[in-house]
mmCIF file of C-alpha atoms in Angstrom:
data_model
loop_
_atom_site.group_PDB
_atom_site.id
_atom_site.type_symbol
_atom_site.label_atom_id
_atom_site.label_comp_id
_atom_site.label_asym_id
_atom_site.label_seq_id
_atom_site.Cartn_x
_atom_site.Cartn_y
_atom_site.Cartn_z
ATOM 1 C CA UNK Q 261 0.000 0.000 0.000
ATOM 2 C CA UNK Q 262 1.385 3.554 -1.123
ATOM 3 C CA UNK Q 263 3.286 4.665 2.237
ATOM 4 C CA UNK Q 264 1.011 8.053 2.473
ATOM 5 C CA UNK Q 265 -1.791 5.942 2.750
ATOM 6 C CA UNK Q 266 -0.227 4.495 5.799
ATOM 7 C CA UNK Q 267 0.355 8.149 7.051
ATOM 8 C CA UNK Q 268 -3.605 9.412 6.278
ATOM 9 C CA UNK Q 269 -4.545 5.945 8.146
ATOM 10 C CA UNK Q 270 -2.522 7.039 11.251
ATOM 11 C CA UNK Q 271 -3.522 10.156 11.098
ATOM 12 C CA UNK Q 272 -7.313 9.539 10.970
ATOM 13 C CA UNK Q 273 -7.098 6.843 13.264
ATOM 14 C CA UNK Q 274 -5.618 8.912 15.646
ATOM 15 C CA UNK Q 275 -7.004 12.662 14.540
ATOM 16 C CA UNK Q 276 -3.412 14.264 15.640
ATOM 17 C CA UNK Q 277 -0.891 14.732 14.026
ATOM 18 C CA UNK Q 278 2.082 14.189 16.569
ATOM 19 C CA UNK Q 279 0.429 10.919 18.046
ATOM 20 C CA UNK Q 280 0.561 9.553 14.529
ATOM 21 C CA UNK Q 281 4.087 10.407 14.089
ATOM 22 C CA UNK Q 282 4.795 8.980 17.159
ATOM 23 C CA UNK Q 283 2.792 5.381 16.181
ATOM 24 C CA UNK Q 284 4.776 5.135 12.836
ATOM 25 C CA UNK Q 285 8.333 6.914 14.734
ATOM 26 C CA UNK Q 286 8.284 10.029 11.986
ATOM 27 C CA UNK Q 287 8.701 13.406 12.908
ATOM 28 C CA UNK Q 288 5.401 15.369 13.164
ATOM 29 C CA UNK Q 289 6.441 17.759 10.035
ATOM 30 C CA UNK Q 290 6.943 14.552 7.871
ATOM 31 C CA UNK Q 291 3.651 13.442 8.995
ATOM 32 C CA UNK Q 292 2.225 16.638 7.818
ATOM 33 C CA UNK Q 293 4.584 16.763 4.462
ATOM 34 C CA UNK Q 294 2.718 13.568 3.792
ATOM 35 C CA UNK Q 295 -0.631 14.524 3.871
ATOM 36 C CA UNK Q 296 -0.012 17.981 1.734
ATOM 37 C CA UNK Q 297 1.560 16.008 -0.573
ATOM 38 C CA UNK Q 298 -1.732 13.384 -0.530
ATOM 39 C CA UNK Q 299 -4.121 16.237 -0.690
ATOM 40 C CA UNK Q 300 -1.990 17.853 -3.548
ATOM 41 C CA UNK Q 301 -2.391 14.624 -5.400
ATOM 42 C CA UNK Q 302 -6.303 14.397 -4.802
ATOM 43 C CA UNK Q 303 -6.728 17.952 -5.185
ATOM 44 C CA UNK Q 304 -8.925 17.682 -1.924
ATOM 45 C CA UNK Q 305 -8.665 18.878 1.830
ATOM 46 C CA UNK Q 306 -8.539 15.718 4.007
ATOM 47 C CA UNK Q 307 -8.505 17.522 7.450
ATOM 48 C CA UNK Q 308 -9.812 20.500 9.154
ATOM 49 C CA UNK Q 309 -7.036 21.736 11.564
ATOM 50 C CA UNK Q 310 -8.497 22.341 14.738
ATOM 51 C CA UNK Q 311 -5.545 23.478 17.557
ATOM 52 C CA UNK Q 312 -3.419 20.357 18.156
ATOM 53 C CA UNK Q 313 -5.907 18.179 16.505
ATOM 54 C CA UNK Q 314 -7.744 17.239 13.088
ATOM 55 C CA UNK Q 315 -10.908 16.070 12.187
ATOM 56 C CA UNK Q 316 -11.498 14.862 8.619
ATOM 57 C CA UNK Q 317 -13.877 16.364 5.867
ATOM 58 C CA UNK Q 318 -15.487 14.758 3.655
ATOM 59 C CA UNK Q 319 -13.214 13.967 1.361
ATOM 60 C CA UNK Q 320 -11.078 12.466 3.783
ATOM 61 C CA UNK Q 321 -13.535 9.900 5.346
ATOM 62 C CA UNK Q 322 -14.282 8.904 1.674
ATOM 63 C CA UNK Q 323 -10.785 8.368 1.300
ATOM 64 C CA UNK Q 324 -10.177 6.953 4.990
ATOM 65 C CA UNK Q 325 -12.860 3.832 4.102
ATOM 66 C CA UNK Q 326 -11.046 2.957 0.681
ATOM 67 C CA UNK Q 327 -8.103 2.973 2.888
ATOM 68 C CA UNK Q 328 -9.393 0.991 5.746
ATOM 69 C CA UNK Q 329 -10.352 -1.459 2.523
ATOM 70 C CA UNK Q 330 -6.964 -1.263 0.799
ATOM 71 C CA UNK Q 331 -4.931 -2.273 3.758
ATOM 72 C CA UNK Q 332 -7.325 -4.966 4.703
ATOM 73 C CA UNK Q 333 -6.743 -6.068 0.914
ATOM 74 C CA UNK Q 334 -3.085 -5.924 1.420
ATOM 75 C CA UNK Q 335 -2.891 -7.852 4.114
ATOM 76 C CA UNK Q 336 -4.524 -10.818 2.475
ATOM 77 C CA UNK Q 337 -2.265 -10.777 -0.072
ATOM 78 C CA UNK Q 338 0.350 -10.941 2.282
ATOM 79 C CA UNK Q 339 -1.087 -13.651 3.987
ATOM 80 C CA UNK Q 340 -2.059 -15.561 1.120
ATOM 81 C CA UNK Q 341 1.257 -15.327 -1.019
ATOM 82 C CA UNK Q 342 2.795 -16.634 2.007
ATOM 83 C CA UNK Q 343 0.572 -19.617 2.743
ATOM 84 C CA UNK Q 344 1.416 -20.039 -1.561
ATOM 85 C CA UNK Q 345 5.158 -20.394 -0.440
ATOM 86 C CA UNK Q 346 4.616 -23.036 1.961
ATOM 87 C CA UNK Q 347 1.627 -24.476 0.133
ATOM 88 C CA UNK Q 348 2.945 -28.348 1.159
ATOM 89 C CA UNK Q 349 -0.759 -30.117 1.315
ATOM 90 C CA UNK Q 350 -4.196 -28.801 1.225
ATOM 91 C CA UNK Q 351 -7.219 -30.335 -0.751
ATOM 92 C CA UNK Q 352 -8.869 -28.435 -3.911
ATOM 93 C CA UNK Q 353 -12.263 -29.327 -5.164
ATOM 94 C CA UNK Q 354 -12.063 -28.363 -9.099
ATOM 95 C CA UNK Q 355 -15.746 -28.122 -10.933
ATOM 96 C CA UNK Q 356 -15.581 -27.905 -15.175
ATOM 97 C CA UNK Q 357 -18.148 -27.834 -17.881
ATOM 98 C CA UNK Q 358 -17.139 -29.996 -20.813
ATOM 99 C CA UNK Q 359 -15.077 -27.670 -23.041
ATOM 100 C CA UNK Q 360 -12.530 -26.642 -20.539
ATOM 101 C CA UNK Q 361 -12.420 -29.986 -18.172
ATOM 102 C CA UNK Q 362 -12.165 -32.375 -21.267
ATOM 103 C CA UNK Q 363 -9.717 -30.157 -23.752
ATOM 104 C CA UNK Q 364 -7.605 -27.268 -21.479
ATOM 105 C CA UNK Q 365 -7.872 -27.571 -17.557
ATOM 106 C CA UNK Q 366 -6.247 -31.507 -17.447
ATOM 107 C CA UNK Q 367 -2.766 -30.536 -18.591
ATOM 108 C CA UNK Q 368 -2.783 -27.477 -16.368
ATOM 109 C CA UNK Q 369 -3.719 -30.340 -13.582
ATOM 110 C CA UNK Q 370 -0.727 -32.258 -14.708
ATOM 111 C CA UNK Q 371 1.451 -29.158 -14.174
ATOM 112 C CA UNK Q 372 0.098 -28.029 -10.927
ATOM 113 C CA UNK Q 373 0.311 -31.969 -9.340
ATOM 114 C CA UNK Q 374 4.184 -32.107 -10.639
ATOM 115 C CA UNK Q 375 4.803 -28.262 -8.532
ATOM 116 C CA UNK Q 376 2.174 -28.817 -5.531
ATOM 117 C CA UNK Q 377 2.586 -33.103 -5.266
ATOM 118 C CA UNK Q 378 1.339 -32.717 -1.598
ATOM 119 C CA UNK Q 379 -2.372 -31.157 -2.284
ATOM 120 C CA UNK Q 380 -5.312 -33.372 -3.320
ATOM 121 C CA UNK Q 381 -6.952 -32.507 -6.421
ATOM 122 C CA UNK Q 382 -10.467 -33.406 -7.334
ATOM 123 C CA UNK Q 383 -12.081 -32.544 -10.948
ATOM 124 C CA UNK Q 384 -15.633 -33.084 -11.660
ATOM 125 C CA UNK Q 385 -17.456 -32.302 -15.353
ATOM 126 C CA UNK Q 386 -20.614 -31.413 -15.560
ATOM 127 C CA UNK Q 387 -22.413 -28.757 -17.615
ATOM 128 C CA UNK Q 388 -22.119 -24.875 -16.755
ATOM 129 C CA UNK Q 389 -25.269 -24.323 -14.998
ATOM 130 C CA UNK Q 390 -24.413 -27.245 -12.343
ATOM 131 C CA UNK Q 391 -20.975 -25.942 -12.197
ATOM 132 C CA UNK Q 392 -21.977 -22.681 -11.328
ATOM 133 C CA UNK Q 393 -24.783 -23.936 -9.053
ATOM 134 C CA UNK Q 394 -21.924 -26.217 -6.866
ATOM 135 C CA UNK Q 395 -19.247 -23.062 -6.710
ATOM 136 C CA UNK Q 396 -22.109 -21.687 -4.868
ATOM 137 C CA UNK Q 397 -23.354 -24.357 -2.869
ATOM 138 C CA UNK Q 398 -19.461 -24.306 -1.916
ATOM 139 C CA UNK Q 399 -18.893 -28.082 -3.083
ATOM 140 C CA UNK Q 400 -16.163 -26.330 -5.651
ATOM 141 C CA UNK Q 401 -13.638 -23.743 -4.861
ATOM 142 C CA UNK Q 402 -13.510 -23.306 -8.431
ATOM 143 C CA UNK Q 403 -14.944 -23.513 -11.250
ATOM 144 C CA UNK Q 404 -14.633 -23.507 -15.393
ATOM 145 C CA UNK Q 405 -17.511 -22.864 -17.806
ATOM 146 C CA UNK Q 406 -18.015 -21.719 -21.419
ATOM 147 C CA UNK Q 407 -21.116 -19.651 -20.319
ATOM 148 C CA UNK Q 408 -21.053 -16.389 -17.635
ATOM 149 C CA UNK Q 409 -23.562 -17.721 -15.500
ATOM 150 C CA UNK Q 410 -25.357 -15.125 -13.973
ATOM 151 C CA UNK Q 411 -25.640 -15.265 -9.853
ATOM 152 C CA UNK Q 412 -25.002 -12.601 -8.174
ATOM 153 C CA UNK Q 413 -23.338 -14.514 -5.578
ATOM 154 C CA UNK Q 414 -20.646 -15.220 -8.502
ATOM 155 C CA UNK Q 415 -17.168 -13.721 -9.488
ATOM 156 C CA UNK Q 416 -16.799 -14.724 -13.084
ATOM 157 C CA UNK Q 417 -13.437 -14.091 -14.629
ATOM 158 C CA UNK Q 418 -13.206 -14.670 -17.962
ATOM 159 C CA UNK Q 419 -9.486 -16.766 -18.444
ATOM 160 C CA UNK Q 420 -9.346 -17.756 -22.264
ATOM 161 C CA UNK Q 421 -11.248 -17.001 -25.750
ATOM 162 C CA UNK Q 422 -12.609 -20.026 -27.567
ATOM 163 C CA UNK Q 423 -15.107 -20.254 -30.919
ATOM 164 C CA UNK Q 424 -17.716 -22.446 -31.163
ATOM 165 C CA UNK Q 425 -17.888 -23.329 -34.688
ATOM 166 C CA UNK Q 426 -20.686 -25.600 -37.203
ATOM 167 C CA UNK Q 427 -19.769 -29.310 -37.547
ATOM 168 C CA UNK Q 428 -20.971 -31.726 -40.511
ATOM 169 C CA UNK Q 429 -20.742 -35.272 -41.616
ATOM 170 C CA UNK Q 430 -18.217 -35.288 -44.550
ATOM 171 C CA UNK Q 431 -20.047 -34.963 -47.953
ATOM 172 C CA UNK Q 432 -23.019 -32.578 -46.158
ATOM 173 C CA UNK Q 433 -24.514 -29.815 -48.243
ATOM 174 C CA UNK Q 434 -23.039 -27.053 -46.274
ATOM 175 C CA UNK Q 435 -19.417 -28.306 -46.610
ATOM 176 C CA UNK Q 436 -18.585 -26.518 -49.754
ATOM 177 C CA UNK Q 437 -21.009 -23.598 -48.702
ATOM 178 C CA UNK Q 438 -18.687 -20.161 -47.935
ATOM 179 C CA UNK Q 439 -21.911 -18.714 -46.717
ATOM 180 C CA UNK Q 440 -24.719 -19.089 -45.040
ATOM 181 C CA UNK Q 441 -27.415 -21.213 -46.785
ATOM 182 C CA UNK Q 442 -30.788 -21.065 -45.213
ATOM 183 C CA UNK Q 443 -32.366 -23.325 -47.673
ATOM 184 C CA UNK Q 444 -29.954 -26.171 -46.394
ATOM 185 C CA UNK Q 445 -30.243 -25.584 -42.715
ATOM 186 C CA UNK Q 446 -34.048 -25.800 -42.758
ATOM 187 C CA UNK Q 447 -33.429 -29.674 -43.881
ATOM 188 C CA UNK Q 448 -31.226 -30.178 -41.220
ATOM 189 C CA UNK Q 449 -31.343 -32.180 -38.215
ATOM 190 C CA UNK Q 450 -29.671 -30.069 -35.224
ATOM 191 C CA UNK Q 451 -27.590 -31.996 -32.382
ATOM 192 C CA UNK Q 452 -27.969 -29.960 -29.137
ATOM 193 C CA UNK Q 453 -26.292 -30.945 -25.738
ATOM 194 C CA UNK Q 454 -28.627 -31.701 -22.876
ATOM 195 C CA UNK Q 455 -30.344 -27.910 -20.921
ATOM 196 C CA UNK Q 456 -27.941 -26.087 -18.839
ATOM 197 C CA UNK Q 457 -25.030 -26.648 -21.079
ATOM 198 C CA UNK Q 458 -23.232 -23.074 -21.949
ATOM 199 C CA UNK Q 459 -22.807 -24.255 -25.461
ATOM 200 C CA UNK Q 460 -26.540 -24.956 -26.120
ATOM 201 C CA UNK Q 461 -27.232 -21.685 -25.064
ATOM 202 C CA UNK Q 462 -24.979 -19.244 -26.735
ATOM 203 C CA UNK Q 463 -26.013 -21.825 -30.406
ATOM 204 C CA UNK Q 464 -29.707 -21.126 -29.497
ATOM 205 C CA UNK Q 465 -29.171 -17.373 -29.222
ATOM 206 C CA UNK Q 466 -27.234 -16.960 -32.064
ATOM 207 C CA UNK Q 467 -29.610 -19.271 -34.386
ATOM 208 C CA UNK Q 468 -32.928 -16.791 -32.866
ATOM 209 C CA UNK Q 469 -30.546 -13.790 -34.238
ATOM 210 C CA UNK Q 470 -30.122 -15.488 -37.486
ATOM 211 C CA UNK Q 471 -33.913 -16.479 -37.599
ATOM 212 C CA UNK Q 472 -32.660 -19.637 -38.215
ATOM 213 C CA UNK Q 473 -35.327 -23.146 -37.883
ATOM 214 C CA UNK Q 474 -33.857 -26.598 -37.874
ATOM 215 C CA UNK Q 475 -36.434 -29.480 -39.101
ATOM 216 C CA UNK Q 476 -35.732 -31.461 -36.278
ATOM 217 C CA UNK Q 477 -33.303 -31.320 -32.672
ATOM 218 C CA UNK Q 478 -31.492 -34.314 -31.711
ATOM 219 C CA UNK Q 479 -30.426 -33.699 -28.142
ATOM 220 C CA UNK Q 480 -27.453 -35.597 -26.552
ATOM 221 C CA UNK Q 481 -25.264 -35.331 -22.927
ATOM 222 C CA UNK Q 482 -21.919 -34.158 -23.572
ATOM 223 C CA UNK Q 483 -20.279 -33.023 -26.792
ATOM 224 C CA UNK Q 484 -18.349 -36.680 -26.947
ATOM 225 C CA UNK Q 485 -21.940 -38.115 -27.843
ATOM 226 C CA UNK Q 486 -22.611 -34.718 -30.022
ATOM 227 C CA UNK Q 487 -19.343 -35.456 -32.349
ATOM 228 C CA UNK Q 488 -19.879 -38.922 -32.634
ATOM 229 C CA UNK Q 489 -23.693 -38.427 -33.698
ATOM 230 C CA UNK Q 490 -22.425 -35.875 -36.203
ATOM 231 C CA UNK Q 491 -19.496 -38.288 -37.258
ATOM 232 C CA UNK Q 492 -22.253 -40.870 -38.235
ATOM 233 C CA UNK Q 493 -24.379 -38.748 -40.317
ATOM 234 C CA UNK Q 494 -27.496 -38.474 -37.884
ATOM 235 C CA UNK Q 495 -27.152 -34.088 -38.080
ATOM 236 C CA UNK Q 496 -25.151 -31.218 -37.940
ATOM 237 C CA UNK Q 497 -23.856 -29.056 -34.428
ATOM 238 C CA UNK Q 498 -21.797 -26.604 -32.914
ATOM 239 C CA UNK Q 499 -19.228 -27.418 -30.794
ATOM 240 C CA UNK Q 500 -15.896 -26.060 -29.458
ATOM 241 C CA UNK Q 501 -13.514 -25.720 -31.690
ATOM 242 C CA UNK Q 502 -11.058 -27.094 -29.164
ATOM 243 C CA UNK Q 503 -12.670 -30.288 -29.000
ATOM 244 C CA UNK Q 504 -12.603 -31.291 -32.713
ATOM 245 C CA UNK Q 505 -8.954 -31.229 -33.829
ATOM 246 C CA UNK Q 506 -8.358 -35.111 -34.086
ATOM 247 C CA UNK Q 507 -11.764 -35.584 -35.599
ATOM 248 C CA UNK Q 508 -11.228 -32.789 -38.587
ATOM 249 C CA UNK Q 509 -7.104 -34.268 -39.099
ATOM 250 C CA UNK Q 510 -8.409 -37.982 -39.263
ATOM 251 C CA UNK Q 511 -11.782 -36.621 -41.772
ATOM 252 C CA UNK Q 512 -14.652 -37.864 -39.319
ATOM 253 C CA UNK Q 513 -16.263 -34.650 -39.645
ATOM 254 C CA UNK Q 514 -15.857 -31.213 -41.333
ATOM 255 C CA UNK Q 515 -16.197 -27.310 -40.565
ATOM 256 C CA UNK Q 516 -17.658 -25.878 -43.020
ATOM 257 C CA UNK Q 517 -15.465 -22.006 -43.007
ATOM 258 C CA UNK Q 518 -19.085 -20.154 -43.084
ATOM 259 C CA UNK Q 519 -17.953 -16.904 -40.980
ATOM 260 C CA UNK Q 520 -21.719 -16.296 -39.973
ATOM 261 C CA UNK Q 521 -21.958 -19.502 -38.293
ATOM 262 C CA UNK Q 522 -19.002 -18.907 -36.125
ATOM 263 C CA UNK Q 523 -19.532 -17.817 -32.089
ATOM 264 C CA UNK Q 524 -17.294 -16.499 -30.303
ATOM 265 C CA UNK Q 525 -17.263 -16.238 -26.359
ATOM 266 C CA UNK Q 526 -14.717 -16.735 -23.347
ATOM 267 C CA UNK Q 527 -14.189 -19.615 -21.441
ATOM 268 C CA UNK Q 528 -14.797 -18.047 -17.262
ATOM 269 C CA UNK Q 529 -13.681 -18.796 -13.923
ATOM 270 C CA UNK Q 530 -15.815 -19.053 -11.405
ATOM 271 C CA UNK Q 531 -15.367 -18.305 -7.277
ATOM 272 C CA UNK Q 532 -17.810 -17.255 -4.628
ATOM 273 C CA UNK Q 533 -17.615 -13.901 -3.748
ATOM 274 C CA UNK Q 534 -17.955 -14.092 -0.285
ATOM 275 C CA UNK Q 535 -15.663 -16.958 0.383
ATOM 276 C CA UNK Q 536 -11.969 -16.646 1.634
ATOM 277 C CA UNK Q 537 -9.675 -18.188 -1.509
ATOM 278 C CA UNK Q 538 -7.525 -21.245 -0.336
ATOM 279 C CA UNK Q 539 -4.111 -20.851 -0.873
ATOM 280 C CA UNK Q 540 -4.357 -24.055 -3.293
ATOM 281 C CA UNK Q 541 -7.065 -22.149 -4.849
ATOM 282 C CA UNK Q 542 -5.281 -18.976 -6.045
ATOM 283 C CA UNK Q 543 -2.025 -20.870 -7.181
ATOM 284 C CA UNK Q 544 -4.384 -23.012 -9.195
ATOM 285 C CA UNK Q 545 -6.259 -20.270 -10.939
ATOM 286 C CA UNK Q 546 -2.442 -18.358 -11.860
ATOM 287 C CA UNK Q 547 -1.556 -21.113 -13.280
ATOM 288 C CA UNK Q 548 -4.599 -21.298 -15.645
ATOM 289 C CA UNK Q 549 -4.085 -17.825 -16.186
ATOM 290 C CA UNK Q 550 -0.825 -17.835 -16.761
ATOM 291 C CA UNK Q 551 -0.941 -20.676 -19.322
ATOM 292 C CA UNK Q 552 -3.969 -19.327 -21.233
ATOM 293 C CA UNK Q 553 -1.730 -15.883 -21.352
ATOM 294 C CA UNK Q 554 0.907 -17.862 -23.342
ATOM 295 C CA UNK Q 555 -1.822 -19.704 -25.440
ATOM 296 C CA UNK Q 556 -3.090 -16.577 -26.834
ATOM 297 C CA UNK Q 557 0.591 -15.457 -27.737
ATOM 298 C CA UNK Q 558 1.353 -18.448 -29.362
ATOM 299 C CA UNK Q 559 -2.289 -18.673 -31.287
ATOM 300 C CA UNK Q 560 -1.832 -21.707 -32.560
ATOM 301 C CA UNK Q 561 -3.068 -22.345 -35.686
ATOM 302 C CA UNK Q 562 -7.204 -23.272 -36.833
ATOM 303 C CA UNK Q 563 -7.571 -27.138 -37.929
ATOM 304 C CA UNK Q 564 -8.300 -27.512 -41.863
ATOM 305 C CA UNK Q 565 -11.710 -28.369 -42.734
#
């Protein structure tokens, strides 16, 4: 915390000057150099000078509650970065919806077990709407969707981008379409994962914008079952474009390059905002962040359709 924050603390705390400098072993004119020079920075008067003591305006019991706030904040970061040094055992109770548990979080996992061997790690997949649901029932300390849910209880921080792109059986209509082809897509059978999933609900929105119909919906649990239904011709989908890479280099299914079609949306982390982070729990989440920081540098490269 900036040192003349320290100064207005002891100050207000102790509305005199000279008993502040005497709590933080200052002279009483550095004391007050501190405060002119805060109050020149704010352009505001913090104290009314009244004999020996102060009392603060306005201005400065605005201030005097972000302070009270900051330091608190600061000290928990102490504390915390601390408990991450020693951070020797613990537990951590990891929630994911299918995109990121299945395709990004379980080599982060691998890297966090090999630097923390000593904490237990639990990861459960489900979709986003029971992963949000179990952050807040506290059964996760975190969690990973594709969809913001929105709780207020929530703090969603969105980690990585990801695309959620149309897949067809090889040979479909809309494989050598560059555009988007209404006439085709009102034949089609549509493959939707199972209610609550993130994915089903950003494809639904999008579709309504497009004022797009299917003929039929096929809905299936998990996009495992999704890709394999569209792999044996029974419809088309839209799935994460991080789940399809093996299927589109071995030709089980194609993505058609309509840039219409094409959603985009972040994958999010998700805490409670009124619970205290773990230690586990923070150096966890900077290592996600951290490796989804060099992802983006590195962009990698779109699989050919």
């Amino acid at each position: 915390m900036d040192y003349r924050l320290t100064v207005f603390r002891a100050v207000a705390r102790r509305q005199h000057f000279s008993r502040a400098a005497d709590d933080l072993d200052l002279s009483q004119p550095a004391v007050s150099k501190h405060i002119r020079l805060l109050e020149a920075e704010w352009g505001v008067q913090l104290f009314h000078r009244l004999g020996s003591r102060v009392e603060l305006t306005d201005a400065g019991r605005i201030l005097a509650d972000y302070a009270e706030r900051v330091a608190v904040l600061t000290e928990e970061a102490r504390r915390v970065l601390a408990e991450m040094a020693g951070l020797q055992r613990g537990y951590l109770r990891l929630g994911a919806s299918t995109t990121p548990g299945l395709y990004l979080l379980p080599e982060i996992l691998a890297r966090f077990q090999a630097r923390y061997p000593g904490v237990e790690v639990t990861l459960a997949i489900s979709n986003s709407a029971d992963v949000a649901r179990r952050v807040l029932d506290a059964e996760f300390d975190l969690g990973f969707v594709g969809a913001p849910a929105a709780a207020p209880g929530l703090q969603v921080r969105p980690f990585a981008e990801d695309e959620i792109i149309l897949i067809v059986p090889p040979g479909h209509a809309l494989v050598q379409q560059r555009a988007l082809a209404p006439e085709i897509f009102a034949g089609a059978t549509l493959i939707l994962r199972e209610a609550g999933s993130g994915t089903r609900q950003l494809v639904e929105a999008h579709l309504a914008s497009l004022g797009l119909r299917p003929k039929r919906v096929l809905e299936l649990p998990g996009c495992e079952a999704v890709k394999r239904a569209v792999a044996a011709g029974l419809g088309i989908a839209w799935i994460s474009r991080r789940a399809i890479a093996l299927e589109i280099a071995y030709g089980l299914i194609c993505a058609p390059d309509i840039p219409t079609l094409r959603i985009s949306r972040h994958l999010c982390a998700l805490t409670r905002k009124d619970a205290r982070p773990t230690a586990a729990s923070l150096a966890f989440l900077a290592l996600v962040l951290q490796e989804a920081a060099t992802a983006h540098a590195e962009k990698p490269p779109r699989p050919v359709s």
